[in-house]
CSV table of C-alpha atoms (C1' of nucleotides) in Angstrom, one decimal:
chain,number,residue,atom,x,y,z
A,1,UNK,CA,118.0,89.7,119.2
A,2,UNK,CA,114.9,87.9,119.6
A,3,UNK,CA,112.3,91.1,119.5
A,4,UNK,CA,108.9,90.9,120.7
A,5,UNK,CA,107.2,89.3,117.9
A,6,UNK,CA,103.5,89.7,117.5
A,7,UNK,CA,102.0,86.2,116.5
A,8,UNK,CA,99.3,87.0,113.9
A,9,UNK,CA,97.3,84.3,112.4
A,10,UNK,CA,98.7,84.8,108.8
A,11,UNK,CA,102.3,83.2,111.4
A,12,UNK,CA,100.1,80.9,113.1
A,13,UNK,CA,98.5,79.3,110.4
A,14,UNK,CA,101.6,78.9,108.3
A,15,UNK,CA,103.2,77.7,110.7
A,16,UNK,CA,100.5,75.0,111.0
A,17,UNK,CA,100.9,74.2,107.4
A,18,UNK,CA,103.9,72.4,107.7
A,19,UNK,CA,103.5,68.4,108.6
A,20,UNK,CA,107.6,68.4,109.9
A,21,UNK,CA,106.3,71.4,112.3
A,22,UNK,CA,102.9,70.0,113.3
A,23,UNK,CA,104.9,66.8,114.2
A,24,UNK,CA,107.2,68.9,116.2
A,25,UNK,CA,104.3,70.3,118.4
A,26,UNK,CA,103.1,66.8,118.9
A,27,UNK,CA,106.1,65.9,120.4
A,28,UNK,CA,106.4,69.1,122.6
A,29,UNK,CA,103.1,67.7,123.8
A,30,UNK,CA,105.0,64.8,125.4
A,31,UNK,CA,107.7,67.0,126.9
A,32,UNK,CA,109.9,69.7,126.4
A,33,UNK,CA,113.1,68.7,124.0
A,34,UNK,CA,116.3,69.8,123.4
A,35,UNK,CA,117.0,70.8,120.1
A,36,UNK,CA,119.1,67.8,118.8
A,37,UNK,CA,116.2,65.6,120.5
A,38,UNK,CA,113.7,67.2,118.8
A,39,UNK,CA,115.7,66.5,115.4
A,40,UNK,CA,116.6,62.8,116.1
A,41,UNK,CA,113.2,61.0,114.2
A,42,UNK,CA,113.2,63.2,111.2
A,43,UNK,CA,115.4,62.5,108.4
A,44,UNK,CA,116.2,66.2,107.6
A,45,UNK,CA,119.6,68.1,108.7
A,46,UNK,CA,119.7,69.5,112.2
A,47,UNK,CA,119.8,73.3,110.6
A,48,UNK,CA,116.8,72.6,108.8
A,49,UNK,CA,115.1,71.6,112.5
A,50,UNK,CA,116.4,74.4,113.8
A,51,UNK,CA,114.6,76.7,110.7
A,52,UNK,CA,111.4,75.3,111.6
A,53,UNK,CA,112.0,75.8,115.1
A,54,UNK,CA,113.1,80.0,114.5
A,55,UNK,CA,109.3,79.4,112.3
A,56,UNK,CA,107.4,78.2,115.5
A,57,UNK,CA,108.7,80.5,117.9
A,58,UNK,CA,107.6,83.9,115.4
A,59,UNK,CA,104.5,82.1,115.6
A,60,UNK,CA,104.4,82.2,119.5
A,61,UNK,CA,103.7,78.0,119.3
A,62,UNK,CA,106.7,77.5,120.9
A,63,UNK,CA,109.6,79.4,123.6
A,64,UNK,CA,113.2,78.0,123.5
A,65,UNK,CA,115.3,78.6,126.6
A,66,UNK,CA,119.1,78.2,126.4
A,67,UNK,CA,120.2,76.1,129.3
A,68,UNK,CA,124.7,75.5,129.4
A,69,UNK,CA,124.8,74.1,125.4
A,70,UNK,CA,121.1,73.4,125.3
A,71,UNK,CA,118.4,75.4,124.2
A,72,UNK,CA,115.5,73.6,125.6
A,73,UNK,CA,112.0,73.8,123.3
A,74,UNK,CA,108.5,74.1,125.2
A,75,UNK,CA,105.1,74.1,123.5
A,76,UNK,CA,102.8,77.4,123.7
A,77,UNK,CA,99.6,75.8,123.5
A,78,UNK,CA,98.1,79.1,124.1
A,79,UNK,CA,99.3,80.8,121.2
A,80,UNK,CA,96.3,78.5,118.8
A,81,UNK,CA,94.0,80.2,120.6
A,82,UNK,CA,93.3,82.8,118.5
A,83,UNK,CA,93.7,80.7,115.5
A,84,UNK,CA,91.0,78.7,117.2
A,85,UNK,CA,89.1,81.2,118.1
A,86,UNK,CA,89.0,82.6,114.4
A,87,UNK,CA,88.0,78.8,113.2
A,88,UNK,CA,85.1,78.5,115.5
A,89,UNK,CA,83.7,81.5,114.3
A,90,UNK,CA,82.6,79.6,110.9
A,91,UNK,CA,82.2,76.0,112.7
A,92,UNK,CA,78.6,76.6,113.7
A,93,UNK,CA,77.4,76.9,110.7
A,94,UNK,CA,74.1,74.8,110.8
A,95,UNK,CA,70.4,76.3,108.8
A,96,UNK,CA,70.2,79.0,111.1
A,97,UNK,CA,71.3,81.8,109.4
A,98,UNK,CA,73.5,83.7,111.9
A,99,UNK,CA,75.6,86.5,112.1
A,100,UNK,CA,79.6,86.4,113.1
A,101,UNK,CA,78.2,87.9,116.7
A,102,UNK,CA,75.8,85.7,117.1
A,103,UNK,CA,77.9,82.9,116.0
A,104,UNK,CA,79.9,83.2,118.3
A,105,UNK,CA,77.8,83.6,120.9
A,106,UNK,CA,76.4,80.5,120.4
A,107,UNK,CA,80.0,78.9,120.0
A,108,UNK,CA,80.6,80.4,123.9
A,109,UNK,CA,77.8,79.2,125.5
A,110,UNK,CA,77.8,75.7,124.1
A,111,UNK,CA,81.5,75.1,123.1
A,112,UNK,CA,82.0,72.8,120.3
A,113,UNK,CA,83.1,69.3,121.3
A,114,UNK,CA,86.1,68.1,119.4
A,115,UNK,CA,85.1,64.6,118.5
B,1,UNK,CA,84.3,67.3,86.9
B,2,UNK,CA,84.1,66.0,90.6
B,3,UNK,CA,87.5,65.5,90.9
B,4,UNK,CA,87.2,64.3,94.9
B,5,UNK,CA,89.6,66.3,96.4
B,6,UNK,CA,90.8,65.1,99.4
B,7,UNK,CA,91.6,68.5,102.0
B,8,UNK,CA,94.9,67.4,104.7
B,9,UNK,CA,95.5,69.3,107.4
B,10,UNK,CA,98.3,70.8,104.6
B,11,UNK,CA,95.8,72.3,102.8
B,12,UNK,CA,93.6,73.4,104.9
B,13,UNK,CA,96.4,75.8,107.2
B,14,UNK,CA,97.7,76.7,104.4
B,15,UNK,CA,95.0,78.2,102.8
B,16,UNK,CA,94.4,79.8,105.9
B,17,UNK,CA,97.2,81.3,106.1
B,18,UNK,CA,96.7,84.1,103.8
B,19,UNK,CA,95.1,87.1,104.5
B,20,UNK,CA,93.2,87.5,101.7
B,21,UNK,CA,91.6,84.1,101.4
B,22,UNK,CA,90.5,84.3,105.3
B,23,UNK,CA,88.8,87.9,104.2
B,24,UNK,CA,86.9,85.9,101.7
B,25,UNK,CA,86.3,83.2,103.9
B,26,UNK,CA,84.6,85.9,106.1
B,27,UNK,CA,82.5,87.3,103.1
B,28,UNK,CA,81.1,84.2,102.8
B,29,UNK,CA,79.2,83.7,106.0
B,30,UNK,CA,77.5,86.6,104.8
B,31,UNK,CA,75.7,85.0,101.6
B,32,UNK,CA,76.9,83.3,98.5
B,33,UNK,CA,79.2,85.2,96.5
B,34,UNK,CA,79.7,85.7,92.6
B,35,UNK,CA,83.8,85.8,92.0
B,36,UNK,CA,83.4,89.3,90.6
B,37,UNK,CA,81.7,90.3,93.7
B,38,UNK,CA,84.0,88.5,95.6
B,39,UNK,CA,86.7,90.0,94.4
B,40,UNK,CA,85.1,93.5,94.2
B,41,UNK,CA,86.4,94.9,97.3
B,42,UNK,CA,90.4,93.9,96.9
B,43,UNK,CA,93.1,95.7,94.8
B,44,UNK,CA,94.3,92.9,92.8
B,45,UNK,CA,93.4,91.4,89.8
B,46,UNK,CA,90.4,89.0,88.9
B,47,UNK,CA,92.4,86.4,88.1
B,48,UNK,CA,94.4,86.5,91.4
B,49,UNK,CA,91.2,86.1,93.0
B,50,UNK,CA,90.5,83.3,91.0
B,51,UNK,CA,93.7,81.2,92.0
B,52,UNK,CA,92.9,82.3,95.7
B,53,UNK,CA,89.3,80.9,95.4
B,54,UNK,CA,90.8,77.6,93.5
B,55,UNK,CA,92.8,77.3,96.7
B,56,UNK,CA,90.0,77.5,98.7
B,57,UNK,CA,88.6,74.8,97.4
B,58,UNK,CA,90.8,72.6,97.0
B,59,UNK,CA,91.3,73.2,100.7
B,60,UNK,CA,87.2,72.1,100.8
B,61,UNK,CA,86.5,75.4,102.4
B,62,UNK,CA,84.7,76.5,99.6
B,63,UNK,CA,82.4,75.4,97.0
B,64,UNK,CA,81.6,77.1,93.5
B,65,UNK,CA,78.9,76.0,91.2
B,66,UNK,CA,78.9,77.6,87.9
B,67,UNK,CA,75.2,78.9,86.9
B,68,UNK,CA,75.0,80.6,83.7
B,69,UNK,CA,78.0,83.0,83.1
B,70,UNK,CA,78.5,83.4,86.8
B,71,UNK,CA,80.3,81.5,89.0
B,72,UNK,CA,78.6,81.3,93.0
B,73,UNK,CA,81.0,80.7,95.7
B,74,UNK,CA,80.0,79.0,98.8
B,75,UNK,CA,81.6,78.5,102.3
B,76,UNK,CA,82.0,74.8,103.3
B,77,UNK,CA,82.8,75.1,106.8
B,78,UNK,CA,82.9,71.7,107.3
B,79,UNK,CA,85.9,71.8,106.1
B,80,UNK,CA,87.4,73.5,109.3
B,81,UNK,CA,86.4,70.4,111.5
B,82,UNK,CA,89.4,68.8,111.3
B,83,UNK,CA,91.7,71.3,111.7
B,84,UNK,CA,89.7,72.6,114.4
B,85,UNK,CA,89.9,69.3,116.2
B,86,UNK,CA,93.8,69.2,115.9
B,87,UNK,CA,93.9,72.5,117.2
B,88,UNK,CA,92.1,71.3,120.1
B,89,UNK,CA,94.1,68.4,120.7
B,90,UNK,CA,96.8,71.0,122.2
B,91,UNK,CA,94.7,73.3,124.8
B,92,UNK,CA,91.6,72.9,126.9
B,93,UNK,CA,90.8,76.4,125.4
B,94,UNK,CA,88.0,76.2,127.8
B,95,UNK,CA,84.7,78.2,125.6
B,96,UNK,CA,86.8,81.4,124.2
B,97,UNK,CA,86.8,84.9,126.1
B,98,UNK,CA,86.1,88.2,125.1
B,99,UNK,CA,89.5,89.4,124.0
B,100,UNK,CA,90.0,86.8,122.3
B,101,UNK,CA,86.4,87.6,119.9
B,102,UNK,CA,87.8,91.1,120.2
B,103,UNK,CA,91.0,90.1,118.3
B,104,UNK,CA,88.5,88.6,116.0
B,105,UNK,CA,86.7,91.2,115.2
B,106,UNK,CA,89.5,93.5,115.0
B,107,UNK,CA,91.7,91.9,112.3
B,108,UNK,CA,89.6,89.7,111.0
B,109,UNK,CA,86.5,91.4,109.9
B,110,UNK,CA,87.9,94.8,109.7
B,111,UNK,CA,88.9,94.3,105.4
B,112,UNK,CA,86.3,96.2,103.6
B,113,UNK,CA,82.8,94.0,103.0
B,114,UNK,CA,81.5,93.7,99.1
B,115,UNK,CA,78.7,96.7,99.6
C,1,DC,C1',144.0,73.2,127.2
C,2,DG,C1',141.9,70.7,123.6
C,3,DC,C1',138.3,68.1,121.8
C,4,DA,C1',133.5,66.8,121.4
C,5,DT,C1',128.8,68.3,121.6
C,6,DA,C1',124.9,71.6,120.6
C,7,DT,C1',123.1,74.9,117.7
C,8,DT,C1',123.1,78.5,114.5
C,9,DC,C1',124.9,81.1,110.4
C,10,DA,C1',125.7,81.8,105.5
C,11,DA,C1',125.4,80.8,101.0
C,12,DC,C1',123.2,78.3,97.8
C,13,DC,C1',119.4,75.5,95.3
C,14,DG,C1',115.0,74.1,93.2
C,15,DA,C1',110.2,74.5,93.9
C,16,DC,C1',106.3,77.0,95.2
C,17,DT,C1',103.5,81.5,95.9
C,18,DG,C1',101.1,85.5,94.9
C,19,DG,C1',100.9,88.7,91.8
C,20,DT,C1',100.8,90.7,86.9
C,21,DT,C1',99.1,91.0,81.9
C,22,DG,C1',96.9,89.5,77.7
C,23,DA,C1',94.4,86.2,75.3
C,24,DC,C1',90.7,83.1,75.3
C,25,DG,C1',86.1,80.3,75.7
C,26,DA,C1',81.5,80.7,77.4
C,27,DT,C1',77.3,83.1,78.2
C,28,DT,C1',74.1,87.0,78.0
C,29,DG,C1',71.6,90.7,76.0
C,30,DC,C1',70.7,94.4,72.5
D,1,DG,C1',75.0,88.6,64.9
D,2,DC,C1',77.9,91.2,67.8
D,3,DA,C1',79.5,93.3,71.7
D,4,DA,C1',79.9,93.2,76.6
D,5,DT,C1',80.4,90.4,80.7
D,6,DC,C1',82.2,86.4,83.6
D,7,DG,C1',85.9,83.8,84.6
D,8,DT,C1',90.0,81.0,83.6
D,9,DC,C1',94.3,80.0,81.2
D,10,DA,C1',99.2,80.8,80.1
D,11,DA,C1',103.3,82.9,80.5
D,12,DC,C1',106.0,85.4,83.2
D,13,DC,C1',108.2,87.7,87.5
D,14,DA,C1',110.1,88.6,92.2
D,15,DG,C1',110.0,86.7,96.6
D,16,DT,C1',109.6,83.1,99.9
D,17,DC,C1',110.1,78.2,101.5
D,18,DG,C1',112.2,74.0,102.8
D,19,DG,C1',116.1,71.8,102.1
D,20,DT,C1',121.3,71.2,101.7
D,21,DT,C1',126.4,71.8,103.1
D,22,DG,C1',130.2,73.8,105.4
D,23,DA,C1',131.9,77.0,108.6
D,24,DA,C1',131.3,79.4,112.9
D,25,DT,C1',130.0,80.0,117.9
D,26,DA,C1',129.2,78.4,122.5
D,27,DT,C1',129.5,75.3,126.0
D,28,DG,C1',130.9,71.1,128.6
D,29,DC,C1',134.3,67.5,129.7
D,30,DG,C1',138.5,64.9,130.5
DNA sequence: CGCATATTCAACCGACTGGTTGACGATTGC
DNA sequence: GCAATCGTCAACCAGTCGGTTGAATATGCG
């Protein structure tokens, strides 16, 4: 049974470091996908989808909800959030010499903008 | 030799991925570390640290100029941009809150610090 | 009911990972 | 010169990873 996991960023991050599953996420961006769907532009067996799927639903990035003979996959945006968090921490990194506090202060009160 | 590496979004998550290279990551925006020093405060061997810092760089997240008999590692943060920007390419994380930096703090920069 | 569809399970494989140890080249300092 | 220090290299090991195939489990449909 699917028990609570707890997505750290060591399961976040490796999760990211897979192109098959980063491509998966941009396609859960469009909408949510059965299984087989999901499957249907890569050139790798369905049971190797469904691996990387079991990989991004430990990491939080995605839920999968079993409707009749589909399992239906929807992306977690939220779960890169403290991955993102953890990266911003070292993206201000201009002369100033800051601290992680301070850092991050400044990352809060004047938010990066992704370019 | 420059060899010009070329960090991918592969690289770059998966360095992240493990714990001890994101420790030494967070070292790093302290000061400028010798490898000795950085590997001072972990329980494995010198030579593991050394294939965790090649990682690193390879990833572009470090850099390490030799000077004398000691090696100086450097953070490249840089390197985070554009993981940073496909991150953000999945949530409005509007500017981060203070759980979130909590979490932060709390896994992140809890691993012992070189003296 | 019986068959097709949707998905996972189980076993297996080769490649990679993170770790070890010991030897080694380079540099420093007595 | 010689010994200690800094760091990497090479070989090795156990464990994980991404993939396969074939069987198994649900569910839907005619």
């Amino acid at each position: 049974m699917p028990t609570a996991f707890t997505p750290t960023l060591d399961t976040v991050f490796s999760a990211l470091a897979d192109p098959t599953r980063r491509a998966i996420l941009s396609m859960l961006l469009e909408d949510d996908m059965a299984v087989t769907d999901v499957a249907e532009p890569f050139d790798i067996s369905l049971a190797a989808i469904s691996k990387h799927l079991v990989i991004l639903t430990r990491a939080g990035l995605i839920t999968q909800e079993k409707r009749g003979r589909v399992k239906w996959c929807k992306l977690e945006p939220d779960a890169l959030r403290a991955a993102s968090v953890w990266m911003q921490g070292f993206g201000q990194f201009e002369a100033v010499n800051l601290d992680a506090f301070e850092r991050f202060l400044a990352v809060e009160l004047d938010p990066p903008k992704a370019e």
